[in-house]
Amino acid sequence: MYCVVGEFDRMPETRDRLPREDDVMASYSNRRRIISGGNRNSEVPILVDEVEDQAARTPFRWRGASMVATPASIVVTRQRGDIGSPRFVRSPNFGRSSPLAIGRENMSPVVGSGRGLRGRGSILLPAWYPRKPLRDITAVMKAIERRRARQEEGEGLETESPELQDQIVHDPSVSTSPLPIAGIRRCPPTVGKVPKILLNITNQSEGGSTCLTPQKKLLNNIEAVERVVMEELYKLKRTPSAKKAERQKRVRTLINRSSKRLPPSPLALPIIGHLHLLAPIPHQALAKLSKRYGPLIRLSLGSVPCIVASSPEVCKELLKTRESSFLDRPQTAATDYLTYGSQDFSFAPYGTYWKFMKIVCMSQLLSGQMLDLLQPVRSHEIKQLIRSLARKDGKSVDIGRELIMMSNNVISRMIMSERCSEDEDEAGAVRKLVQETAELTGKFNLSDYIWFCRNLDLQGFWKRLKEVRDRFDEMMERIIEEHQTARRKSKENVEESEIVKDLLHILLDIAEEGISEVKLTRENIKAFILDLFVAGTDTSAITVEWALAELINHPNILQKAVQEIDSFVGKERLVQESDIPSLPYLQAIVKETLRLHPTGPMSVRESTEDCTIAGYDIPARTRLFVNIWAINRDPIHWEDALEFKPERFLSKDLDVRGQHYHFLPFGTGRRGCPGTTLALQVVQTTLASLIQCFEFKVEGGKSSVDMEEGAGITLPRAYPLKCIPVSRLSSILSM
Ligand code: HEM
């Protein structure tokens, strides 16, 4: 919209103008609004001058061309801290005497003559006055003067004489409106009104200040002309044909809108959309919303369009039938920064690089053969855990902390042949690093969703991200250096024993050989290792923690499980991974834990193309949240859905690997969890070892533990599981 802001408060008093209010700008635009009948759309365009320029202005500066702007030269934008109130700012062309702008003031950009104002130093009117209408009215005024002369000669003239009308209407140099002309030409009624307006003008002028020159009289009456023309324009809009056109336009808009069938959506707030509905724990809040709005809902998280799937049927359609449309993951500020600009595997877009890394993952690190080779590593770390708890016999222990240390060591040794907890300080540092990374990647960061927060660090996110990545980078650089030194030595001295290849060696081989279709960079390697730490440590440890908590709260189930182990393994040796296939009840307990407490509660994807799901149109680049937590608790598919009942898995052969869409603890399809086998091995064997070796008493003599969920990407417990391990089989523990 055009706007005018000038130095009105500093106008010369000598101006022979009608008295004005102090805030002329305000009164001017106010008046225009009144004229247009309060109808915003029919407001007279007003030009904006920049407030910042005020210091440079002189009171009498008629800015002429520099005050005008074409619509294209004004952009409505928002600036930092300018919530909800758009500001007009200068576009690169604004204020320059652009050939487009000059001479087109108050004219339709289409019909402008293009004549410049340069060199018109003698313009009497202030810059904010509409120019084109003045030219029009000057011509009109000449006609009035002629008519008055004739009247004085006694000829007399009818007010609406055809002669005057002709003179005004057919004079090509005369336009009859102060507004963009195009519309007026198509609307003859305004033309007929002009003589009446002119008569009013002359009468008013005569009554007021007879000593004024015709030009000055016009200045005083220009507002009257404008008011009447605006009234006429407003009436024009109410003609049957205008109304019909308006109706047709509305129907077209409605048809366009309704041609897209979008999933139901709760009422959104301005700017934040539905972000406020995700508190306090997103998967729980979304499950509640889906109960009200259905299994597929649409949300706007700030400016990001999202859908949430909460039923097995919709999930199947999304991740099986239309899998190819949902193979990407969305990028967030945190994942992008922590993974050296999305150079990792978990957040990499589905493409050549991701496929290559998936092969590396499945054929090297997580292949059956590799997992068998690394079985002693897992077994050793589980024994270390049992020994550590045995040392704390009878004392209160934070079980979660012990479990995270164990799973960190397993992953760390598999990836880079190094234990994280060799010294207590480093173990704590790595644990903290992994937890912080999981927290930062799982949190809803406002700058990802609200555009004007993009460069603001309202939640102190960036500072923490930088800190975490710096620490991780330092650790990884040290470990990579050590590996490279070992590799150099082994190459130089062939006699020296062959180094045992961990995942880092395999990745360095690929990077150095450079024979693969994908060239691995140092950043790729570091980001991939971070992925495996974050995806593979907390998830397994927290699953064991939830399982133990459930067993403490269900002593009869615990007793059955212990009996099963005792009867198959006996009391003389520690349970092994190889025993697990013979412990179906233990397996059922782990599955039931993963059903109620999936440590990946939501699978997050992004659509790569437009598609139709459950009859709704889903545009490309829509973020998808599959609420695994809600699906695993769907009462239609699960009897006593909220009860911890491992028996349900004994009667049914339900697999965890994404074949059954009402039970998806590891996701499904091509982007399903590649660590499922490893996770099951670690979780089942660790839980079996714990309940074989210890009884767990709850702190403070209580009979049950709290089961509240905390916030975080890996479904942590709200309160750490603190209990007192009491040794059960001293013969095993003394080994
Ligand atoms: C109980 C333990 C675990 C659970 C509950 C779990 C769950 C999940 C879930 C739900 C996903 C998303 C799947 C999807 O979008 O469909 C996922 C992805 C992933 N998980 Fe796991 N996971 C666990 C353990 C592991 C382990 C031990 C590793 C590896 C060491 C691992 C590595 C990954 C990776 C790399 C991805 C991303 C895959 C991709 O984007 O292509 N996870 N996990």
Coordinates of N, CA and C in Angstrom, one line a residue, residues 427-516:
A427 N 34.5 -41.3 31.8 CA 33.2 -42.0 31.7 C 32.1 -41.0 31.9
G428 N 32.2 -40.2 32.9 CA 31.2 -39.2 33.2 C 31.1 -38.2 32.1
A429 N 32.2 -37.8 31.5 CA 32.2 -36.8 30.4 C 31.4 -37.4 29.2
V430 N 31.7 -38.6 28.9 CA 31.1 -39.2 27.7 C 29.6 -39.4 27.9
R431 N 29.3 -39.8 29.2 CA 27.9 -40.0 29.5 C 27.1 -38.7 29.3
K432 N 27.7 -37.6 29.9 CA 27.1 -36.3 29.8 C 26.9 -35.9 28.4
L433 N 28.0 -36.1 27.6 CA 28.0 -35.7 26.2 C 26.8 -36.4 25.5
V434 N 26.6 -37.7 25.7 CA 25.6 -38.4 25.0 C 24.2 -37.9 25.4
Q435 N 24.1 -37.7 26.7 CA 22.8 -37.3 27.3 C 22.4 -35.9 26.8
E436 N 23.4 -35.0 26.8 CA 23.2 -33.7 26.3 C 22.8 -33.6 24.8
T437 N 23.5 -34.5 24.0 CA 23.2 -34.5 22.6 C 21.8 -35.0 22.4
A438 N 21.4 -36.1 23.1 CA 20.0 -36.6 23.0 C 19.0 -35.5 23.4
E439 N 19.3 -34.8 24.4 CA 18.4 -33.8 24.9 C 18.3 -32.6 23.9
L440 N 19.4 -32.2 23.4 CA 19.4 -31.1 22.4 C 18.7 -31.4 21.1
T441 N 18.9 -32.7 20.7 CA 18.3 -33.1 19.4 C 16.8 -33.4 19.6
G442 N 16.4 -33.7 20.8 CA 15.0 -34.0 21.0 C 14.2 -32.8 21.4
K443 N 14.8 -31.7 21.8 CA 14.0 -30.6 22.3 C 13.4 -29.8 21.1
F444 N 12.3 -29.2 21.3 CA 11.7 -28.3 20.3 C 12.3 -26.9 20.4
N445 N 13.2 -26.7 19.5 CA 13.9 -25.4 19.4 C 13.1 -24.4 18.7
L446 N 12.7 -23.3 19.4 CA 11.9 -22.3 18.8 C 12.4 -21.7 17.4
S447 N 13.8 -21.6 17.3 CA 14.3 -21.1 16.1 C 14.1 -22.0 14.9
D448 N 13.8 -23.3 15.1 CA 13.5 -24.2 14.0 C 12.1 -23.9 13.5
Y449 N 11.2 -23.3 14.3 CA 9.8 -23.3 14.0 C 9.3 -21.9 13.7
I450 N 9.9 -20.9 14.4 CA 9.4 -19.5 14.3 C 10.4 -18.7 13.6
W451 N 10.0 -18.2 12.4 CA 11.0 -17.5 11.6 C 11.7 -16.4 12.2
F452 N 11.0 -15.6 13.0 CA 11.7 -14.4 13.6 C 12.5 -14.7 14.8
C453 N 12.5 -16.0 15.2 CA 13.4 -16.4 16.3 C 14.6 -17.1 15.7
R454 N 14.7 -17.2 14.4 CA 15.7 -17.9 13.8 C 17.1 -17.5 14.2
N455 N 17.3 -16.2 14.4 CA 18.6 -15.7 14.8 C 18.7 -15.3 16.2
L456 N 17.7 -15.7 17.0 CA 17.7 -15.4 18.4 C 17.9 -16.7 19.2
D457 N 18.7 -16.6 20.2 CA 19.0 -17.8 20.9 C 18.2 -17.7 22.3
L458 N 16.9 -17.8 22.1 CA 16.0 -17.5 23.3 C 16.2 -18.6 24.3
Q459 N 16.4 -19.8 23.9 CA 16.5 -20.9 24.9 C 18.0 -21.2 25.3
G460 N 18.9 -20.4 24.8 CA 20.3 -20.7 25.1 C 20.8 -21.9 24.4
F461 N 20.2 -22.2 23.3 CA 20.5 -23.5 22.6 C 21.8 -23.5 22.0
W462 N 22.1 -22.4 21.2 CA 23.3 -22.3 20.4 C 24.6 -22.5 21.3
K463 N 24.5 -21.8 22.5 CA 25.7 -21.9 23.4 C 26.0 -23.3 23.8
R464 N 24.9 -24.0 24.1 CA 25.0 -25.4 24.6 C 25.5 -26.3 23.4
L465 N 24.9 -26.1 22.2 CA 25.2 -26.9 21.1 C 26.7 -26.8 20.8
K466 N 27.2 -25.5 20.8 CA 28.6 -25.3 20.5 C 29.5 -26.0 21.5
E467 N 29.1 -25.9 22.8 CA 29.9 -26.5 23.8 C 30.0 -28.0 23.6
V468 N 28.8 -28.6 23.4 CA 28.7 -30.1 23.2 C 29.5 -30.5 22.0
R469 N 29.4 -29.8 20.9 CA 30.1 -30.3 19.7 C 31.6 -30.1 19.9
D470 N 32.0 -29.0 20.5 CA 33.4 -28.8 20.7 C 34.0 -30.0 21.6
R471 N 33.3 -30.4 22.6 CA 33.8 -31.4 23.5 C 33.9 -32.8 22.7
F472 N 32.8 -33.0 21.9 CA 32.8 -34.3 21.2 C 33.9 -34.3 20.1
D473 N 34.1 -33.1 19.5 CA 35.1 -33.0 18.4 C 36.5 -33.3 19.0
E474 N 36.7 -32.7 20.2 CA 38.0 -32.9 20.8 C 38.2 -34.4 21.1
M475 N 37.2 -35.0 21.6 CA 37.4 -36.5 21.9 C 37.6 -37.3 20.7
M476 N 36.8 -37.0 19.6 CA 36.9 -37.8 18.4 C 38.3 -37.5 17.7
E477 N 38.7 -36.3 17.7 CA 40.0 -36.0 17.1 C 41.1 -36.8 17.8
R478 N 41.1 -36.8 19.1 CA 42.1 -37.6 19.8 C 42.0 -39.1 19.4
I479 N 40.8 -39.6 19.4 CA 40.7 -41.1 19.1 C 41.1 -41.4 17.6
I480 N 40.7 -40.5 16.7 CA 41.1 -40.7 15.3 C 42.6 -40.7 15.2
E481 N 43.2 -39.7 15.8 CA 44.7 -39.6 15.8 C 45.4 -40.9 16.3
E482 N 44.8 -41.4 17.4 CA 45.4 -42.6 18.0 C 45.3 -43.8 17.0
H483 N 44.1 -43.8 16.3 CA 43.9 -44.9 15.4 C 44.8 -44.8 14.2
Q484 N 45.0 -43.5 13.7 CA 45.9 -43.3 12.5 C 47.3 -43.7 12.9
T485 N 47.7 -43.3 14.1 CA 49.1 -43.7 14.5 C 49.3 -45.2 14.5
A486 N 48.3 -45.9 15.1 CA 48.3 -47.4 15.1 C 48.4 -48.0 13.7
R487 N 47.6 -47.4 12.8 CA 47.6 -47.9 11.4 C 48.9 -47.7 10.7
R488 N 49.5 -46.5 11.0 CA 50.8 -46.2 10.3 C 51.9 -47.2 10.8
K489 N 51.8 -47.4 12.2 CA 52.8 -48.4 12.8 C 52.6 -49.7 12.2
S490 N 51.4 -50.2 12.1 CA 51.1 -51.5 11.6 C 51.6 -51.7 10.1
K491 N 51.5 -50.6 9.4 CA 51.9 -50.6 8.0 C 53.4 -50.7 7.9
E492 N 54.1 -49.9 8.7 CA 55.5 -49.8 8.7 C 56.2 -51.1 9.2
N493 N 55.6 -51.7 10.2 CA 56.2 -52.9 10.8 C 55.2 -54.1 10.6
V494 N 55.4 -54.7 9.5 CA 54.5 -55.8 9.1 C 54.5 -56.9 10.1
E495 N 55.6 -57.1 10.8 CA 55.7 -58.2 11.7 C 54.8 -58.0 12.9
E496 N 54.6 -56.7 13.2 CA 53.8 -56.3 14.4 C 52.4 -56.9 14.2
S497 N 51.9 -57.4 15.3 CA 50.6 -58.1 15.2 C 49.5 -57.2 14.5
E498 N 48.7 -57.8 13.7 CA 47.6 -57.1 13.0 C 46.7 -56.4 14.0
I499 N 46.3 -55.2 13.6 CA 45.4 -54.5 14.5 C 44.0 -55.1 14.4
V500 N 43.3 -55.2 15.5 CA 41.9 -55.7 15.4 C 41.0 -54.6 14.9
K501 N 40.3 -54.9 13.9 CA 39.5 -53.8 13.2 C 38.2 -53.5 13.9
D502 N 38.1 -52.3 14.4 CA 36.8 -51.8 14.9 C 36.1 -51.0 13.8
L503 N 35.0 -50.4 14.1 CA 34.2 -49.7 13.1 C 35.1 -48.5 12.6
L504 N 35.8 -47.8 13.5 CA 36.5 -46.6 13.1 C 37.6 -47.0 12.1
H505 N 38.3 -48.2 12.3 CA 39.3 -48.6 11.3 C 38.6 -48.9 10.0
I506 N 37.4 -49.5 10.0 CA 36.8 -49.8 8.7 C 36.4 -48.5 8.0
L507 N 36.0 -47.5 8.7 CA 35.6 -46.2 8.1 C 36.9 -45.5 7.6
L508 N 38.0 -45.6 8.3 CA 39.2 -44.9 7.9 C 39.8 -45.6 6.6
D509 N 39.6 -47.0 6.6 CA 40.0 -47.7 5.4 C 39.2 -47.2 4.2
I510 N 37.9 -47.0 4.3 CA 37.1 -46.5 3.2 C 37.5 -45.1 2.8
A511 N 37.8 -44.3 3.8 CA 38.1 -42.9 3.5 C 39.5 -42.8 2.8
E512 N 40.4 -43.7 3.3 CA 41.8 -43.6 2.7 C 41.9 -44.2 1.3
E513 N 41.2 -45.4 1.2 CA 41.3 -46.1 -0.1 C 40.6 -45.3 -1.2
G514 N 39.5 -44.7 -0.9 CA 38.7 -43.8 -1.8 C 38.2 -44.6 -3.0
I515 N 38.0 -45.9 -2.9 CA 37.6 -46.6 -4.0 C 36.0 -46.7 -4.1
S516 N 35.4 -46.4 -3.0 CA 33.9 -46.5 -3.0 C 33.3 -45.3 -3.8

